Tab-separated table of C-alpha atoms in Angstrom:
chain	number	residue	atom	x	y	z
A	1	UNK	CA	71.814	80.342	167.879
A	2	UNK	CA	73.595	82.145	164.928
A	3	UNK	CA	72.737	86.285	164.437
A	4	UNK	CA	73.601	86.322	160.766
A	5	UNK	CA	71.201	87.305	158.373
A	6	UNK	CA	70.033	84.857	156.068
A	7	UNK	CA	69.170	85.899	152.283
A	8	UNK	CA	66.152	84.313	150.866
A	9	UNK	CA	67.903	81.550	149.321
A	10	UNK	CA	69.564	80.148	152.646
A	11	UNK	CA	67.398	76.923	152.022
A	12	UNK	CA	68.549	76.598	148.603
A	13	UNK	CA	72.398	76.802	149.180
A	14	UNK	CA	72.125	74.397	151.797
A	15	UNK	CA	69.886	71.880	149.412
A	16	UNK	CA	72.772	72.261	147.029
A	17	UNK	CA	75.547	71.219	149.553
A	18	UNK	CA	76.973	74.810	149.729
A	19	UNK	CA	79.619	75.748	152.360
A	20	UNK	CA	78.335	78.508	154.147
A	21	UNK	CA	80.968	81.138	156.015
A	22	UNK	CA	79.820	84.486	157.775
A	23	UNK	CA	80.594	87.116	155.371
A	24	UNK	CA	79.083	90.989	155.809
A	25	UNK	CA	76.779	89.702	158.775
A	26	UNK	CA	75.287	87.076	156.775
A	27	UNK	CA	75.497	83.479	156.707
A	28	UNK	CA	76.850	82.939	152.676
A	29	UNK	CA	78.202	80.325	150.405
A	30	UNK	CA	81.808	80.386	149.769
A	31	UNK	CA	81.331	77.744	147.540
A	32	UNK	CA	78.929	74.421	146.425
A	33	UNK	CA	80.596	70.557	146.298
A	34	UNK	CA	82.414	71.651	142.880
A	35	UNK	CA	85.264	73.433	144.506
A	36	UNK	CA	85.973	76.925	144.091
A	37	UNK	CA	88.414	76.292	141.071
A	38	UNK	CA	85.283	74.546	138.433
A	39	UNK	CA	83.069	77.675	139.686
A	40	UNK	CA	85.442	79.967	138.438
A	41	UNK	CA	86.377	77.941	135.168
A	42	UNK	CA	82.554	77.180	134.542
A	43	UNK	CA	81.834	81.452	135.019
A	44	UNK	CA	84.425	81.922	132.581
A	45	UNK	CA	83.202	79.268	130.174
A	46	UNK	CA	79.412	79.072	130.672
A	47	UNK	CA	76.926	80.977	133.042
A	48	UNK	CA	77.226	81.221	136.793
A	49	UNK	CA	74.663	82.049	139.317
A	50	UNK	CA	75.467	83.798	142.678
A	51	UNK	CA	73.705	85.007	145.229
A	52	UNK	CA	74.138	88.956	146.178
A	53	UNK	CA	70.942	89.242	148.338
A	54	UNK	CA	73.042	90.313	151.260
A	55	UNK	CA	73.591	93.455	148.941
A	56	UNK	CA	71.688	97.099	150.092
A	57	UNK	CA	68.920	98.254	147.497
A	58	UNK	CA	66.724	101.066	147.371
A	59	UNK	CA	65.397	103.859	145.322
A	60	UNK	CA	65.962	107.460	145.635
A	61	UNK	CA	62.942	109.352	144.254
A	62	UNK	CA	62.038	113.104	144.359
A	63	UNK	CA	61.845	116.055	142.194
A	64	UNK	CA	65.619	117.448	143.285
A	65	UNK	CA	66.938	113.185	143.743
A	66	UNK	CA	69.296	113.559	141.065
A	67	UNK	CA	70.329	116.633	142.124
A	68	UNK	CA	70.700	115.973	146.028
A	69	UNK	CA	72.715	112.253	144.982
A	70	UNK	CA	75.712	114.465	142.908
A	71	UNK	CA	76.411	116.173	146.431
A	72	UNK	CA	77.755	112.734	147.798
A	73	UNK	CA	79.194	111.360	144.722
A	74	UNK	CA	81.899	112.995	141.969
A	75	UNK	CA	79.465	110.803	139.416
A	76	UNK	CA	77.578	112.656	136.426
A	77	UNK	CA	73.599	111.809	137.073
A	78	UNK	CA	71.919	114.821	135.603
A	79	UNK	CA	73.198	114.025	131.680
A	80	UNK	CA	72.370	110.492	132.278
A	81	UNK	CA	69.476	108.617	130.099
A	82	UNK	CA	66.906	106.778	132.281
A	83	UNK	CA	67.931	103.062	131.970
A	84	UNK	CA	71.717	103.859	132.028
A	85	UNK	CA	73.809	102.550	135.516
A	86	UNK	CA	76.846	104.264	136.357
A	87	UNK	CA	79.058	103.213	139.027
A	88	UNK	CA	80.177	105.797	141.450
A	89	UNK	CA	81.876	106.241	144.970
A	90	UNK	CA	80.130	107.833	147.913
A	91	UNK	CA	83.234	110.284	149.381
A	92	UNK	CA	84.141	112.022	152.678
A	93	UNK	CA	85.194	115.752	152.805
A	94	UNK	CA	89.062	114.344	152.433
A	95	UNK	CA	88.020	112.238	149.308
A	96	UNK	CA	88.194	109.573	150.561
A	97	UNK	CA	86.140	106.338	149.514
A	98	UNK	CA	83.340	105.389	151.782
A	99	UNK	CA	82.009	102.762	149.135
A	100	UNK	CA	81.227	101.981	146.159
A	101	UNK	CA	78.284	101.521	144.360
A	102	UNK	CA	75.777	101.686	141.152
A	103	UNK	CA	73.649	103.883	140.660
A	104	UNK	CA	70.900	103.203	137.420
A	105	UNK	CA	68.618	106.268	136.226
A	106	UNK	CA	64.821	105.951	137.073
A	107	UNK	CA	61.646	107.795	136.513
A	108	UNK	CA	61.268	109.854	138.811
A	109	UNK	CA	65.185	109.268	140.635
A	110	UNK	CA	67.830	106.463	140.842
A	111	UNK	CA	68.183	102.634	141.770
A	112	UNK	CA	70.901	102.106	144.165
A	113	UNK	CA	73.109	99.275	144.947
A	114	UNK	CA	75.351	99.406	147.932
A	115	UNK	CA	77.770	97.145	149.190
A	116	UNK	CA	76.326	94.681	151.945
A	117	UNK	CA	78.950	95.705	154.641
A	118	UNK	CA	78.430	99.301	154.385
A	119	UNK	CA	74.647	99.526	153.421
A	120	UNK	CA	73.198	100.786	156.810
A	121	UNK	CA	75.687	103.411	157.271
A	122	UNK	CA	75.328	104.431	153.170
A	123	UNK	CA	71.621	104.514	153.523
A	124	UNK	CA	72.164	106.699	156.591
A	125	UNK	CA	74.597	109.102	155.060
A	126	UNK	CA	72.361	109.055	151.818
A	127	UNK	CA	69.187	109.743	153.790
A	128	UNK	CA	70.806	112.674	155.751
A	129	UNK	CA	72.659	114.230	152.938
A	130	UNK	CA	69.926	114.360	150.533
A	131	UNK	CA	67.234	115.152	153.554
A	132	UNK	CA	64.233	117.495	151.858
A	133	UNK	CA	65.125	117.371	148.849
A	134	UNK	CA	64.629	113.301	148.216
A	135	UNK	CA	62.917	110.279	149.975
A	136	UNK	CA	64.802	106.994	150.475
A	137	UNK	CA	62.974	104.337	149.957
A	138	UNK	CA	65.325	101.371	151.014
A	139	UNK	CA	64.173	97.979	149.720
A	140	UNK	CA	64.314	95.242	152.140
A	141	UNK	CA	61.973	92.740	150.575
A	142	UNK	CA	63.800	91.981	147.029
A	143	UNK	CA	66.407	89.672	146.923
A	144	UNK	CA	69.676	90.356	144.360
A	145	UNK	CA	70.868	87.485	141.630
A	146	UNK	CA	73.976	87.760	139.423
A	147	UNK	CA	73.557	85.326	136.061
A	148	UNK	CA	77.833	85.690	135.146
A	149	UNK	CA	79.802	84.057	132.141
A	150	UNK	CA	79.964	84.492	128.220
A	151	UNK	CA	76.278	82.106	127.828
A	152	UNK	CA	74.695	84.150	130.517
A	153	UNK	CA	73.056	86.619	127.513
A	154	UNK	CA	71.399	83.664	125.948
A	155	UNK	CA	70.650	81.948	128.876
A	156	UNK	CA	68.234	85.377	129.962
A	157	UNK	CA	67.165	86.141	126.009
A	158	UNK	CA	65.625	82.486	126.032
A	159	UNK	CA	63.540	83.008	129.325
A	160	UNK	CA	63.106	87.097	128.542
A	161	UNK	CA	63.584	88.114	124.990
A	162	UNK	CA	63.568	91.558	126.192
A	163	UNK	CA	66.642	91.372	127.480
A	164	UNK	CA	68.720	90.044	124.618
A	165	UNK	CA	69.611	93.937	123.059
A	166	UNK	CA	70.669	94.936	126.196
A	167	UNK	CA	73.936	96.165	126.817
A	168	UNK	CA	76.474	96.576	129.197
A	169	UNK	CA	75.074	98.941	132.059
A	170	UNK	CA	71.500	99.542	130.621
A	171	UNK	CA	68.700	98.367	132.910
A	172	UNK	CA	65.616	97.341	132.668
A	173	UNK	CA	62.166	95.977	134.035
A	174	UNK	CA	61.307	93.183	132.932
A	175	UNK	CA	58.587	90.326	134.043
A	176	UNK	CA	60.019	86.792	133.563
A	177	UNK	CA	57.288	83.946	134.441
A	178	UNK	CA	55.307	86.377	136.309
A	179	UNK	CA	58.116	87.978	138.414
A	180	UNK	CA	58.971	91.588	138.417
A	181	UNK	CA	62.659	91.747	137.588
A	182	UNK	CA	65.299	94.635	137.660
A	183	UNK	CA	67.880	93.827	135.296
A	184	UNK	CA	70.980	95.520	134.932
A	185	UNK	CA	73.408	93.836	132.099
A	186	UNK	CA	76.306	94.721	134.842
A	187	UNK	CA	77.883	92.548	137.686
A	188	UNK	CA	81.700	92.175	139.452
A	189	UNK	CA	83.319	88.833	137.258
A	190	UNK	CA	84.442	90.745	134.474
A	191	UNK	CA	82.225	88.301	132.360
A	192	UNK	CA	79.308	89.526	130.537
A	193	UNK	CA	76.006	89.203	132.735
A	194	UNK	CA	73.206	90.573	134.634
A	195	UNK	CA	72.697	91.554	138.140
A	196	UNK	CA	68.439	90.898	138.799
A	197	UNK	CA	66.394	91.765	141.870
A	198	UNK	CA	63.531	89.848	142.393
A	199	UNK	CA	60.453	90.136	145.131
A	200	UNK	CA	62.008	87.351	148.119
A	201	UNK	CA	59.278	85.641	148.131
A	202	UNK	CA	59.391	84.735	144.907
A	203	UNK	CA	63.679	84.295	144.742
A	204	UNK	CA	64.024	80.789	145.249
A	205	UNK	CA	61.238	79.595	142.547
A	206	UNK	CA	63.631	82.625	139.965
A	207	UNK	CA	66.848	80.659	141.074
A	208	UNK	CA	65.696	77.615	140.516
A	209	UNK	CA	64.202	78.840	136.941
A	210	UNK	CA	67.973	79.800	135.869
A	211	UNK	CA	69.610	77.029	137.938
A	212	UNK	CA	67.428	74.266	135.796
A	213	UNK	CA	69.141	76.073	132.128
A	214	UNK	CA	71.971	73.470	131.063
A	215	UNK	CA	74.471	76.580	131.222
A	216	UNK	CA	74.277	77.444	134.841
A	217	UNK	CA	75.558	76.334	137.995
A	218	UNK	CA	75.801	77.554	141.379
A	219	UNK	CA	78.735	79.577	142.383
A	220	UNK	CA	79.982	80.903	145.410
A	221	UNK	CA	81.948	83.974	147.098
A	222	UNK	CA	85.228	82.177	147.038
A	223	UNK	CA	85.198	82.359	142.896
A	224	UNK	CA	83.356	85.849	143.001
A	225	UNK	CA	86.548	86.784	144.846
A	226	UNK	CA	89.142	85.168	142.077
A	227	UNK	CA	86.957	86.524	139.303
A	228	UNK	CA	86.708	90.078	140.656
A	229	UNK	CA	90.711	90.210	141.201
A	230	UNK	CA	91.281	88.505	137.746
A	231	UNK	CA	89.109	91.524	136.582
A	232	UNK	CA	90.602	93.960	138.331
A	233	UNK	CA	87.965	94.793	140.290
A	234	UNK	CA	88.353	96.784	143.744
A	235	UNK	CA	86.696	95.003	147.178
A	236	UNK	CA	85.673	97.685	149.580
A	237	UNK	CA	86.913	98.009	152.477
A	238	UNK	CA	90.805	95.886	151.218
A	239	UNK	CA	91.491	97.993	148.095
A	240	UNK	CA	88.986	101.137	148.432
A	241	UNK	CA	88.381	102.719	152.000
A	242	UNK	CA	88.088	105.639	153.695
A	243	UNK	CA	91.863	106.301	153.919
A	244	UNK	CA	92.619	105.771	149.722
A	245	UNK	CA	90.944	108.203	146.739
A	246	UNK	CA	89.638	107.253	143.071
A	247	UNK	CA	92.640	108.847	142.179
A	248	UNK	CA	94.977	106.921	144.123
A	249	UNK	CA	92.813	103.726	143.330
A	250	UNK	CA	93.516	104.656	139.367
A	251	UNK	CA	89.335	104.952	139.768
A	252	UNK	CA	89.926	108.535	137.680
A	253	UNK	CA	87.228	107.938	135.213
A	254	UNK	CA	84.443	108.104	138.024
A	255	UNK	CA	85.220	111.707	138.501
A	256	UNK	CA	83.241	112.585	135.228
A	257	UNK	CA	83.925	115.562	132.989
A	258	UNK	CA	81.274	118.185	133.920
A	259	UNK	CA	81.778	117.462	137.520
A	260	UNK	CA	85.554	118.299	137.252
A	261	UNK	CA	84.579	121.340	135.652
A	262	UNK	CA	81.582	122.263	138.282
A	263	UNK	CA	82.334	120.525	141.191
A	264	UNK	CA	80.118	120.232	144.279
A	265	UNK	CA	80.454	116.737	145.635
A	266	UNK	CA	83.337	116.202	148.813
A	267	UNK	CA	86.878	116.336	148.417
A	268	UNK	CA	86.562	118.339	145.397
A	269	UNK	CA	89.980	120.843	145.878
A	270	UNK	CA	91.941	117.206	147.136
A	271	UNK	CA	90.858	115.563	144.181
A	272	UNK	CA	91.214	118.146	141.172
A	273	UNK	CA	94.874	118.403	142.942
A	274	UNK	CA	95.543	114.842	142.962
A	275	UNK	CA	94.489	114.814	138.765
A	276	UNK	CA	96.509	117.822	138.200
A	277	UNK	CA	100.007	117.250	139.998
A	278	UNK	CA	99.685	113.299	140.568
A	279	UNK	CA	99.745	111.323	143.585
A	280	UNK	CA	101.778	109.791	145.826
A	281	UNK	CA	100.745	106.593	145.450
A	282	UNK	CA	98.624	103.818	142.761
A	283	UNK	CA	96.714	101.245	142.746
A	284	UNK	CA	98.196	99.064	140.314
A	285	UNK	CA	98.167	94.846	139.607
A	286	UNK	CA	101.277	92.900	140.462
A	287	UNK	CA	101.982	89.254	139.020
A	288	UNK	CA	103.890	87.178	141.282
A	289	UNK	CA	106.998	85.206	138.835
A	290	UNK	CA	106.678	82.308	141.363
A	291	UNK	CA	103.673	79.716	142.685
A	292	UNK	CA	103.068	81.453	145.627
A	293	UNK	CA	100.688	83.986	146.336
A	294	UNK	CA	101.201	87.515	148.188
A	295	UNK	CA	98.440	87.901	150.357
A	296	UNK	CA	96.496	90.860	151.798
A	297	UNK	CA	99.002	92.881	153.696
A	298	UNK	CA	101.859	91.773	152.028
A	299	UNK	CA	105.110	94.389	151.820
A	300	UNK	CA	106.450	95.204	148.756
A	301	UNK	CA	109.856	96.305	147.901
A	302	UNK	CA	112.155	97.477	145.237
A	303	UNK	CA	114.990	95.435	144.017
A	304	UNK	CA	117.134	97.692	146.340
A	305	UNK	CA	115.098	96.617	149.301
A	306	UNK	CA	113.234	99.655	150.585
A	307	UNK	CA	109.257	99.691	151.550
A	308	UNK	CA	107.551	101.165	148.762
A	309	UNK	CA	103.884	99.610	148.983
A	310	UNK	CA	101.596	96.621	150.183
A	311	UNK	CA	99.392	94.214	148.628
A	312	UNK	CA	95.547	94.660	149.050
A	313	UNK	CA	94.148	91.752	147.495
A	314	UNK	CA	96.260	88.741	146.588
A	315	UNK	CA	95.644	84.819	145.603
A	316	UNK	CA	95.759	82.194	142.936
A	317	UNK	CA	93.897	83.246	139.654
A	318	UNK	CA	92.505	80.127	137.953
A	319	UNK	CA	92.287	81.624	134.770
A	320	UNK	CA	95.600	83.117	134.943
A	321	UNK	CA	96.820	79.540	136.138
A	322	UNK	CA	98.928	81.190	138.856
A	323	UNK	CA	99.131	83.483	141.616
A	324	UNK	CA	97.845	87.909	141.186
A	325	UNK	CA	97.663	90.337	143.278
A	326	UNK	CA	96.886	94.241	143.139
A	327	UNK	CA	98.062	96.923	145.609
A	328	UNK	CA	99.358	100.189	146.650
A	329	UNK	CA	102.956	101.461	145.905
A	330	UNK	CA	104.902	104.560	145.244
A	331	UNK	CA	103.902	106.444	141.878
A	332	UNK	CA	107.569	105.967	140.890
A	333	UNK	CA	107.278	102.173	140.557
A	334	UNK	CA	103.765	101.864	139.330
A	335	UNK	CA	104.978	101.812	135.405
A	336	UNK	CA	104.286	98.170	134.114
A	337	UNK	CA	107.037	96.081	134.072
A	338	UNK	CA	108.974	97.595	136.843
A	339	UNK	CA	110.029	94.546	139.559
A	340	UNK	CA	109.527	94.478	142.791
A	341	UNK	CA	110.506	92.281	145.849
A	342	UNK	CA	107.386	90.533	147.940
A	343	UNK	CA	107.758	89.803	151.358
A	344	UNK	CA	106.518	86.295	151.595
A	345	UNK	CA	107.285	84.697	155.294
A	346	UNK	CA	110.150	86.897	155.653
A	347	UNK	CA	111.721	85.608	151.975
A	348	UNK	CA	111.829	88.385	148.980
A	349	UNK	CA	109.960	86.787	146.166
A	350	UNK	CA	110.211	88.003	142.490
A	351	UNK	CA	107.476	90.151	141.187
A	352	UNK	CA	106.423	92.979	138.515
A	353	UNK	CA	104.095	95.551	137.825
A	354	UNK	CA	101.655	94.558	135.272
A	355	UNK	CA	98.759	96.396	133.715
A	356	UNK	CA	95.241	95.132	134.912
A	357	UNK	CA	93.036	93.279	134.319
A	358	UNK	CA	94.675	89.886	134.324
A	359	UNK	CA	92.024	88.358	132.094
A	360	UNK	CA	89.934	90.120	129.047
A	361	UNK	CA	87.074	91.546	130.115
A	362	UNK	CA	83.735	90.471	128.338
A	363	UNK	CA	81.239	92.575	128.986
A	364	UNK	CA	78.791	93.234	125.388
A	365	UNK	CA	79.067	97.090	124.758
């Protein structure tokens, strides 16, 4: 008998024909009988729904929460509106990532969204760095919905009129047919769209409500995963980890103003001397000039044929109608349009540095 976790809509991928893989300890749909490829398209055309259940929530509430949260995180809480989500990285004393997250202002503290492969050991490190001064209150009984693509607005205006001046990182609560609903106009497509936690008893009846609009269909990980790359978008624990900083992952802008001036969150000195003098390495995209794609781990060289970097995420972008790929190389050859050599099966393979994201980003500011 299979350990993985199931989310509350297990039932309802596997009515819909999904394909379900392990993924983050849970059993997950890669993808429905429409291929990866049409959920991608149809995201980028219409509205898609996936399932992030397998996603950590919880709220962290207290007099000091805001406070106590800005000594894990370089992110700027205490300026912050309530309703406004900010996303931020959780860092060790070297500065390095140990994930990323949102974090959405709250009476009375923050909303927190971790990724599902790291949330017990967040929560932990959350719980133990912000001990007396705020209570984690981790939420195991909602379930987490991402409505993605350019009609997903309308699509959530028509059942929740509330929603339709909402924009890009505001959240609300909202009640849609009788269920509670955190909206957040956010998600990880690059596409306008919301990310909404609903009560899991009550998740497959809310899926099935957007699922029976004419605009949305099902979509799985495997086009999360194009559409997030597309984007731009890191993936813990392939482009972000504990061994890489925002710096290095050209993830600058999370270090915000008045904590560069104040500090007190870990790896401060490291990272006000990586903004200063530079770093050694970037995060930057690379488009392949050929069909094939440079997959995760893939070496990267200069036209001379020296190691100067490696490819993190890598694969065929539908919308880009060819292969992309982002990765790590030497801050001398991270200017755009400087080529590079990928080491495909042992053959060099034409390449260049390109500025990301691949695709326009959507999201209604």
């Amino acid at each position: 008998m299979s350990d993985l976790h199931k989310t509350p809509l297990d039932a309802l991928h596997r009515e819909l024909g999904a394909k379900m893989v392990p993924f983050a300890g849970y059993d997950m749909p890669v993808q429905y009988p429409a291929g990866i490829l049409k959920e991608h398209l149809h995201t980028r055309e219409g509205a898609a729904l996936f399932d992030v259940s397998h996603m950590g929530q919880a709220f962290l509430k207290g007099e000091n929460a805001i406070e106590a949260f800005e000594t894990l995180v370089p992110g700027d809480y205490q300026v912050m509106a309530e309703g406004k989500t900010r996303y931020t990285v959780l860092l060790n004393d070297q500065g390095g990532i140990l994930d990323d997250l949102m974090a959405t202002r709250i009476e009375g503290g923050l909303y927190l969204v971790v990724n599902a492969a790291c949330k017990d050991q967040d929560f932990a490190h959350i719980e133990a760095g912000t001990a007396g001064k705020a209570d984690l209150q981790i939420l195991t009984d909602r379930a987490l919905l991402a409505l993605q693509g350019p009609k997903a607005g309308d699509v959530l205006a028509r059942l929740a009129p509330d929603t339709e001046d909402m924009k890009f990182m505001n959240f609300r609560v909202v009640s849609i047919q009788g269920i509670e609903c955190f909206v957040t106009r956010s998600g990880y497509t690059g596409e306008d769209g919301f990310e909404i936690s609903v009560p899991s008893d009550q998740a497959e009846d809310f899926a099935k409500l957007l699922l029976g609009q004419p605009e949305v269909e099902a979509a799985g990980l495997g086009s999360r995963d194009s559409l997030r790359l597309e984007a731009g978008l890191c993936l813990y624990g392939h482009d972000i980890t504990t061994e890489t900083t925002p710096i290095e992952a050209d993830l600058k802008w999370v270090v915000n103003k008045r904590r560069r001036e104040q500090g007190g969150f870990p790896g401060y000195d490291i990272l006000m001397s990586q903004l200063n003098d530079g770093t050694e390495r970037l995060r930057v995209g690379i488009l392949p000039e050929g069909r094939a794609p440079a997959r995760e781990g893939t070496e990267v060289q200069d036209t001379d044929g020296n190691t100067i970097g490696t490819i993190t995420s890598g694969g065929f972008g539908p919308s880009v109608g060819g292969p992309v790929a982002m990765g790590y190389v030497q801050t001398a050859f991270a200017e755009p349009g400087t080529p590079v050599n990928l080491i495909v099966r042992g053959k060099a393979l034409a390449a260049k540095v390109v500025k990301m994201p691949f695709t326009d980003k959507s999201y209604k500011t």
